[in-house]
């Protein structure tokens, strides 16, 4: 299970803290039994997810099972390790890996298939955390 903080829903930024939970069963639509959470998400990742339902007050059950859902921004481990260093966004190289453009270090992730914004209306029940 991955725990997260929800930053916005659709295009609306939140002014209070909401929490989200992604269960192993809700990471991918296929091969659910082969999901390893530490290979899908890491602390500091920005993830696009669908809100499934509210579990309790200010806690929501989320899913990244669709191809367009998953990690949209991952930070390089080299920038996470240095306090005050400018974060280095990693570049997706496949649907399951991102790579640091400076150190060429690769890490596993459940990468989102990012849909261009032009002409696309975000769905109301998508959350960014």
Short mmCIF file of N, CA and C in Angstrom, two decimals:
data_model
loop_
_atom_site.label_atom_id
_atom_site.label_comp_id
_atom_site.label_asym_id
_atom_site.label_seq_id
_atom_site.Cartn_x
_atom_site.Cartn_y
_atom_site.Cartn_z
N UNK A 1 0.85 -1.17 0.00
CA UNK A 1 0.00 0.00 0.00
C UNK A 1 0.90 1.24 0.00
N UNK A 2 0.52 2.24 -0.80
CA UNK A 2 1.23 3.51 -0.83
C UNK A 2 0.33 4.59 -0.23
N UNK A 3 0.90 5.37 0.67
CA UNK A 3 0.16 6.49 1.27
C UNK A 3 0.64 7.77 0.62
N UNK A 4 -0.28 8.72 0.46
CA UNK A 4 0.09 9.95 -0.22
C UNK A 4 -0.71 11.14 0.30
N UNK A 5 -0.26 12.29 -0.11
CA UNK A 5 -0.95 13.55 0.19
C UNK A 5 -1.50 14.08 -1.12
N UNK A 6 -2.80 14.38 -1.16
CA UNK A 6 -3.44 14.85 -2.38
C UNK A 6 -3.25 16.36 -2.49
N UNK A 7 -2.68 16.82 -3.61
CA UNK A 7 -2.39 18.23 -3.82
C UNK A 7 -3.49 18.95 -4.57
N UNK A 8 -4.13 18.27 -5.53
CA UNK A 8 -5.21 18.89 -6.29
C UNK A 8 -6.14 17.82 -6.83
N UNK A 9 -7.35 18.24 -7.15
CA UNK A 9 -8.31 17.36 -7.79
C UNK A 9 -8.76 18.07 -9.06
N UNK A 10 -8.52 17.43 -10.21
CA UNK A 10 -8.74 18.09 -11.49
C UNK A 10 -7.77 19.26 -11.58
N UNK A 11 -8.29 20.44 -11.91
CA UNK A 11 -7.44 21.64 -11.97
C UNK A 11 -7.49 22.45 -10.69
N UNK A 12 -8.25 22.00 -9.69
CA UNK A 12 -8.42 22.75 -8.44
C UNK A 12 -7.37 22.34 -7.41
N UNK A 13 -6.50 23.28 -7.05
CA UNK A 13 -5.52 23.06 -5.98
C UNK A 13 -6.27 23.07 -4.66
N UNK A 14 -5.85 22.18 -3.76
CA UNK A 14 -6.52 22.08 -2.46
C UNK A 14 -5.85 23.00 -1.45
N UNK A 15 -6.64 23.59 -0.56
CA UNK A 15 -6.08 24.44 0.48
C UNK A 15 -6.03 23.73 1.82
N UNK A 16 -6.44 22.46 1.86
CA UNK A 16 -6.32 21.66 3.07
C UNK A 16 -5.75 20.30 2.70
N UNK A 17 -5.24 19.60 3.67
CA UNK A 17 -4.60 18.33 3.42
C UNK A 17 -5.61 17.20 3.33
N UNK A 18 -5.54 16.48 2.20
CA UNK A 18 -6.31 15.25 2.03
C UNK A 18 -5.31 14.13 1.82
N UNK A 19 -5.63 12.97 2.33
CA UNK A 19 -4.72 11.83 2.19
C UNK A 19 -5.31 10.82 1.22
N UNK A 20 -4.43 10.07 0.58
CA UNK A 20 -4.86 9.03 -0.34
C UNK A 20 -4.11 7.75 -0.08
N UNK A 21 -4.72 6.65 -0.48
CA UNK A 21 -4.11 5.33 -0.34
C UNK A 21 -4.27 4.60 -1.67
N UNK A 22 -3.15 4.04 -2.16
CA UNK A 22 -3.19 3.20 -3.36
C UNK A 22 -2.84 1.78 -2.91
N UNK A 23 -3.78 0.88 -3.10
CA UNK A 23 -3.53 -0.52 -2.77
C UNK A 23 -2.82 -1.21 -3.93
N UNK A 24 -2.10 -2.24 -3.63
CA UNK A 24 -1.37 -3.02 -4.63
C UNK A 24 -2.28 -3.45 -5.78
N UNK A 25 -3.52 -3.80 -5.45
CA UNK A 25 -4.48 -4.27 -6.45
C UNK A 25 -4.92 -3.16 -7.41
N UNK A 26 -4.66 -1.90 -7.05
CA UNK A 26 -5.13 -0.76 -7.84
C UNK A 26 -4.02 -0.04 -8.59
N UNK A 27 -2.83 -0.62 -8.65
CA UNK A 27 -1.71 0.01 -9.34
C UNK A 27 -1.82 -0.21 -10.85
N UNK A 28 -2.08 -1.46 -11.26
CA UNK A 28 -2.17 -1.81 -12.67
C UNK A 28 -3.46 -2.57 -12.95
N UNK A 29 -3.90 -2.53 -14.19
CA UNK A 29 -5.10 -3.26 -14.58
C UNK A 29 -4.80 -4.74 -14.81
N UNK A 30 -3.55 -5.06 -15.18
CA UNK A 30 -3.16 -6.44 -15.44
C UNK A 30 -1.98 -6.82 -14.56
N UNK A 31 -1.71 -8.11 -14.46
CA UNK A 31 -0.59 -8.64 -13.67
C UNK A 31 -0.55 -8.06 -12.26
N UNK A 32 -1.71 -7.97 -11.64
CA UNK A 32 -1.84 -7.37 -10.30
C UNK A 32 -1.01 -8.14 -9.27
N UNK A 33 -0.91 -9.44 -9.41
CA UNK A 33 -0.17 -10.25 -8.45
C UNK A 33 1.34 -10.04 -8.54
N UNK A 34 1.82 -9.42 -9.61
CA UNK A 34 3.26 -9.19 -9.78
C UNK A 34 3.70 -7.77 -9.39
N UNK A 35 2.77 -6.94 -8.91
CA UNK A 35 3.08 -5.56 -8.55
C UNK A 35 3.95 -5.51 -7.30
N UNK A 36 5.06 -4.77 -7.39
CA UNK A 36 5.92 -4.50 -6.22
C UNK A 36 5.86 -3.00 -6.00
N UNK A 37 5.23 -2.59 -4.90
CA UNK A 37 4.97 -1.17 -4.65
C UNK A 37 6.24 -0.31 -4.68
N UNK A 38 7.34 -0.80 -4.12
CA UNK A 38 8.59 -0.01 -4.10
C UNK A 38 9.16 0.21 -5.49
N UNK A 39 8.72 -0.57 -6.47
CA UNK A 39 9.16 -0.38 -7.85
C UNK A 39 8.21 0.50 -8.65
N UNK A 40 7.08 0.87 -8.04
CA UNK A 40 6.08 1.69 -8.73
C UNK A 40 6.10 3.14 -8.28
N UNK A 41 6.29 3.38 -6.99
CA UNK A 41 6.26 4.74 -6.43
C UNK A 41 7.37 4.89 -5.40
N UNK A 42 7.88 6.12 -5.29
CA UNK A 42 8.89 6.44 -4.28
C UNK A 42 8.49 7.74 -3.60
N UNK A 43 8.97 7.98 -2.38
CA UNK A 43 8.67 9.25 -1.70
C UNK A 43 9.11 10.43 -2.57
N UNK A 44 8.26 11.44 -2.67
CA UNK A 44 8.56 12.63 -3.46
C UNK A 44 8.03 12.59 -4.88
N UNK A 45 7.58 11.43 -5.35
CA UNK A 45 7.01 11.34 -6.69
C UNK A 45 5.71 12.12 -6.77
N UNK A 46 5.44 12.67 -7.94
CA UNK A 46 4.14 13.28 -8.21
C UNK A 46 3.40 12.31 -9.12
N UNK A 47 2.22 11.90 -8.67
CA UNK A 47 1.48 10.84 -9.33
C UNK A 47 0.10 11.34 -9.72
N UNK A 48 -0.34 10.95 -10.91
CA UNK A 48 -1.69 11.22 -11.35
C UNK A 48 -2.50 9.96 -11.08
N UNK A 49 -3.58 10.11 -10.29
CA UNK A 49 -4.39 8.95 -9.90
C UNK A 49 -5.87 9.28 -10.00
N UNK A 50 -6.68 8.23 -10.05
CA UNK A 50 -8.13 8.38 -10.08
C UNK A 50 -8.67 8.14 -8.67
N UNK A 51 -9.59 9.01 -8.25
CA UNK A 51 -10.24 8.83 -6.96
C UNK A 51 -11.33 7.78 -7.13
N UNK A 52 -11.24 6.68 -6.39
CA UNK A 52 -12.25 5.64 -6.46
C UNK A 52 -13.40 5.93 -5.51
N UNK A 53 -13.07 6.17 -4.25
CA UNK A 53 -14.09 6.51 -3.27
C UNK A 53 -13.43 7.03 -2.00
N UNK A 54 -14.24 7.61 -1.14
CA UNK A 54 -13.76 8.14 0.13
C UNK A 54 -13.79 7.01 1.16
N UNK A 55 -12.68 6.81 1.86
CA UNK A 55 -12.59 5.75 2.86
C UNK A 55 -13.10 6.25 4.20
N UNK A 56 -12.62 7.41 4.59
CA UNK A 56 -13.06 8.08 5.82
C UNK A 56 -12.85 9.57 5.62
N UNK A 57 -13.14 10.36 6.63
CA UNK A 57 -13.01 11.81 6.50
C UNK A 57 -11.59 12.17 6.07
N UNK A 58 -11.45 12.87 4.96
CA UNK A 58 -10.17 13.34 4.40
C UNK A 58 -9.22 12.22 3.94
N UNK A 59 -9.72 11.00 3.74
CA UNK A 59 -8.89 9.90 3.23
C UNK A 59 -9.63 9.26 2.05
N UNK A 60 -8.89 9.13 0.91
CA UNK A 60 -9.49 8.63 -0.31
C UNK A 60 -8.75 7.41 -0.84
N UNK A 61 -9.49 6.50 -1.43
CA UNK A 61 -8.94 5.31 -2.09
C UNK A 61 -8.65 5.71 -3.53
N UNK A 62 -7.40 5.53 -3.99
CA UNK A 62 -6.97 5.96 -5.31
C UNK A 62 -6.54 4.78 -6.18
N UNK A 63 -6.52 5.01 -7.49
CA UNK A 63 -6.10 3.98 -8.44
C UNK A 63 -5.22 4.60 -9.53
N UNK A 64 -4.23 3.83 -9.98
CA UNK A 64 -3.41 4.20 -11.14
C UNK A 64 -3.48 3.10 -12.20
N UNK A 65 -4.59 2.36 -12.22
CA UNK A 65 -4.71 1.19 -13.08
C UNK A 65 -4.80 1.51 -14.57
N UNK A 66 -5.18 2.72 -14.95
CA UNK A 66 -5.23 3.09 -16.37
C UNK A 66 -3.85 3.48 -16.87
N UNK A 67 -3.61 3.35 -18.19
CA UNK A 67 -2.30 3.68 -18.76
C UNK A 67 -1.91 5.13 -18.56
N UNK A 68 -2.89 6.06 -18.59
CA UNK A 68 -2.56 7.48 -18.46
C UNK A 68 -2.33 7.90 -17.01
N UNK A 69 -2.43 6.95 -16.08
CA UNK A 69 -2.23 7.24 -14.66
C UNK A 69 -0.93 6.64 -14.16
N UNK A 70 -0.30 7.31 -13.21
CA UNK A 70 0.96 6.83 -12.63
C UNK A 70 1.87 8.01 -12.34
N UNK A 71 3.16 7.74 -12.24
CA UNK A 71 4.15 8.76 -11.90
C UNK A 71 4.32 9.72 -13.08
N UNK A 72 4.16 11.02 -12.83
CA UNK A 72 4.39 12.03 -13.87
C UNK A 72 5.68 12.81 -13.61
N UNK A 73 6.11 12.87 -12.35
CA UNK A 73 7.38 13.51 -12.01
C UNK A 73 8.07 12.66 -10.94
N UNK A 74 9.30 12.28 -11.22
CA UNK A 74 10.14 11.56 -10.25
C UNK A 74 11.44 12.35 -10.13
N UNK A 75 11.93 12.48 -8.91
CA UNK A 75 13.17 13.22 -8.70
C UNK A 75 14.36 12.27 -8.60
N UNK A 76 15.48 12.71 -9.14
CA UNK A 76 16.69 11.91 -9.14
C UNK A 76 17.16 11.63 -7.72
N UNK A 77 17.66 10.43 -7.47
CA UNK A 77 18.17 10.12 -6.13
C UNK A 77 19.35 11.01 -5.74
N UNK A 78 20.11 11.48 -6.72
CA UNK A 78 21.24 12.36 -6.40
C UNK A 78 20.75 13.71 -5.87
N UNK A 79 19.62 14.23 -6.40
CA UNK A 79 19.10 15.51 -5.92
C UNK A 79 18.35 15.34 -4.61
N UNK A 80 17.80 14.14 -4.33
CA UNK A 80 17.12 13.89 -3.06
C UNK A 80 18.11 13.80 -1.92
N UNK A 81 19.34 13.37 -2.22
CA UNK A 81 20.32 13.14 -1.17
C UNK A 81 21.00 14.42 -0.70
N UNK A 82 20.98 15.46 -1.49
CA UNK A 82 21.70 16.69 -1.15
C UNK A 82 20.70 17.75 -0.71
N UNK A 83 20.80 18.18 0.53
CA UNK A 83 19.91 19.21 1.06
C UNK A 83 20.18 20.53 0.35
N UNK A 84 19.14 21.17 -0.10
CA UNK A 84 19.26 22.46 -0.75
C UNK A 84 19.63 22.39 -2.22
N UNK A 85 19.89 21.18 -2.72
CA UNK A 85 20.22 21.04 -4.14
C UNK A 85 18.94 21.19 -4.98
N UNK A 86 19.09 21.73 -6.16
CA UNK A 86 17.96 21.86 -7.08
C UNK A 86 17.51 20.46 -7.51
N UNK A 87 16.24 20.13 -7.34
CA UNK A 87 15.78 18.79 -7.73
C UNK A 87 15.95 18.55 -9.23
N UNK A 88 16.38 17.37 -9.57
CA UNK A 88 16.57 17.00 -10.97
C UNK A 88 15.45 16.04 -11.35
N UNK A 89 14.53 16.46 -12.23
CA UNK A 89 13.47 15.54 -12.66
C UNK A 89 14.04 14.45 -13.54
N UNK A 90 13.58 13.24 -13.28
CA UNK A 90 14.02 12.10 -14.07
C UNK A 90 13.16 12.03 -15.34
N UNK A 91 13.69 11.38 -16.37
CA UNK A 91 13.05 11.29 -17.67
C UNK A 91 12.51 9.87 -17.86
N UNK A 92 11.24 9.73 -18.26
CA UNK A 92 10.72 8.38 -18.53
C UNK A 92 11.42 7.78 -19.74
N UNK A 93 11.85 6.52 -19.60
CA UNK A 93 12.48 5.83 -20.73
C UNK A 93 11.66 4.62 -21.17
N UNK A 94 10.68 4.24 -20.35
CA UNK A 94 9.73 3.18 -20.70
C UNK A 94 8.54 3.33 -19.77
N UNK A 95 7.57 2.41 -19.87
CA UNK A 95 6.40 2.48 -19.00
C UNK A 95 6.73 2.01 -17.59
N UNK A 96 7.95 1.48 -17.40
CA UNK A 96 8.32 0.96 -16.08
C UNK A 96 9.63 1.54 -15.54
N UNK A 97 10.24 2.50 -16.26
CA UNK A 97 11.53 3.04 -15.81
C UNK A 97 11.66 4.53 -16.09
N UNK A 98 12.39 5.20 -15.18
CA UNK A 98 12.79 6.59 -15.37
C UNK A 98 14.30 6.65 -15.20
N UNK A 99 14.91 7.71 -15.79
CA UNK A 99 16.37 7.81 -15.73
C UNK A 99 16.79 9.24 -15.43
N UNK A 100 17.80 9.40 -14.58
CA UNK A 100 18.36 10.72 -14.29
C UNK A 100 19.17 11.18 -15.50
N UNK A 101 18.90 12.38 -16.04
CA UNK A 101 19.62 12.84 -17.22
C UNK A 101 21.09 13.17 -16.94
N UNK A 102 21.45 13.41 -15.68
CA UNK A 102 22.84 13.75 -15.35
C UNK A 102 23.68 12.53 -15.00
N UNK A 103 23.15 11.68 -14.09
CA UNK A 103 23.93 10.53 -13.62
C UNK A 103 23.64 9.25 -14.40
N UNK A 104 22.56 9.25 -15.20
CA UNK A 104 22.10 8.11 -15.97
C UNK A 104 21.63 6.94 -15.10
N UNK A 105 21.39 7.21 -13.81
CA UNK A 105 20.84 6.20 -12.90
C UNK A 105 19.40 5.92 -13.30
N UNK A 106 19.04 4.64 -13.35
CA UNK A 106 17.68 4.24 -13.70
C UNK A 106 16.96 3.73 -12.45
N UNK A 107 15.66 4.03 -12.38
CA UNK A 107 14.83 3.54 -11.29
C UNK A 107 13.51 3.04 -11.86
N UNK A 108 12.92 2.06 -11.19
CA UNK A 108 11.63 1.52 -11.61
C UNK A 108 10.50 2.43 -11.13
N UNK A 109 9.48 2.59 -11.96
CA UNK A 109 8.28 3.35 -11.62
C UNK A 109 7.11 2.83 -12.45
N UNK A 110 5.89 3.13 -12.03
CA UNK A 110 4.68 2.92 -12.83
C UNK A 110 4.47 4.26 -13.53
N UNK A 111 5.02 4.42 -14.71
CA UNK A 111 5.04 5.69 -15.42
C UNK A 111 3.69 5.95 -16.10
N UNK A 112 3.20 7.18 -15.96
CA UNK A 112 1.95 7.57 -16.60
C UNK A 112 2.18 7.87 -18.07
N UNK A 113 1.22 7.50 -18.90
CA UNK A 113 1.23 7.88 -20.30
C UNK A 113 0.58 9.26 -20.35
N UNK A 114 1.39 10.31 -20.37
CA UNK A 114 0.89 11.67 -20.27
C UNK A 114 0.16 12.06 -21.54
N UNK A 115 -1.07 12.53 -21.36
CA UNK A 115 -1.91 12.97 -22.47
C UNK A 115 -1.73 14.47 -22.62
N UNK A 116 -1.50 14.99 -23.84
CA UNK A 116 -1.33 16.43 -24.01
C UNK A 116 -2.58 17.19 -23.56
N UNK A 117 -2.37 18.38 -22.99
CA UNK A 117 -3.47 19.18 -22.46
C UNK A 117 -4.34 19.80 -23.55
N UNK A 118 -3.77 20.09 -24.71
CA UNK A 118 -4.51 20.78 -25.76
C UNK A 118 -5.72 19.96 -26.19
N UNK A 119 -6.89 20.52 -25.97
CA UNK A 119 -8.12 19.88 -26.37
C UNK A 119 -8.58 18.75 -25.47
N UNK A 120 -7.85 18.49 -24.39
CA UNK A 120 -8.22 17.41 -23.47
C UNK A 120 -8.73 18.02 -22.18
N UNK A 121 -9.91 17.62 -21.75
CA UNK A 121 -10.47 18.12 -20.50
C UNK A 121 -10.18 17.10 -19.41
N UNK A 122 -9.54 17.53 -18.30
CA UNK A 122 -9.27 16.56 -17.22
C UNK A 122 -10.56 16.08 -16.59
N UNK A 123 -10.59 14.81 -16.23
CA UNK A 123 -11.75 14.25 -15.58
C UNK A 123 -11.84 14.76 -14.15
N UNK A 124 -13.05 14.94 -13.65
CA UNK A 124 -13.24 15.52 -12.33
C UNK A 124 -12.67 14.66 -11.22
N UNK A 125 -12.65 13.35 -11.38
CA UNK A 125 -12.22 12.51 -10.28
C UNK A 125 -10.74 12.09 -10.35
N UNK A 126 -9.92 12.89 -11.04
CA UNK A 126 -8.49 12.63 -11.05
C UNK A 126 -7.82 13.46 -9.97
N UNK A 127 -6.91 12.86 -9.26
CA UNK A 127 -6.21 13.56 -8.19
C UNK A 127 -4.72 13.52 -8.44
N UNK A 128 -4.04 14.57 -8.08
CA UNK A 128 -2.59 14.66 -8.20
C UNK A 128 -2.03 14.68 -6.80
N UNK A 129 -1.06 13.82 -6.52
CA UNK A 129 -0.47 13.80 -5.18
C UNK A 129 1.01 13.59 -5.26
#
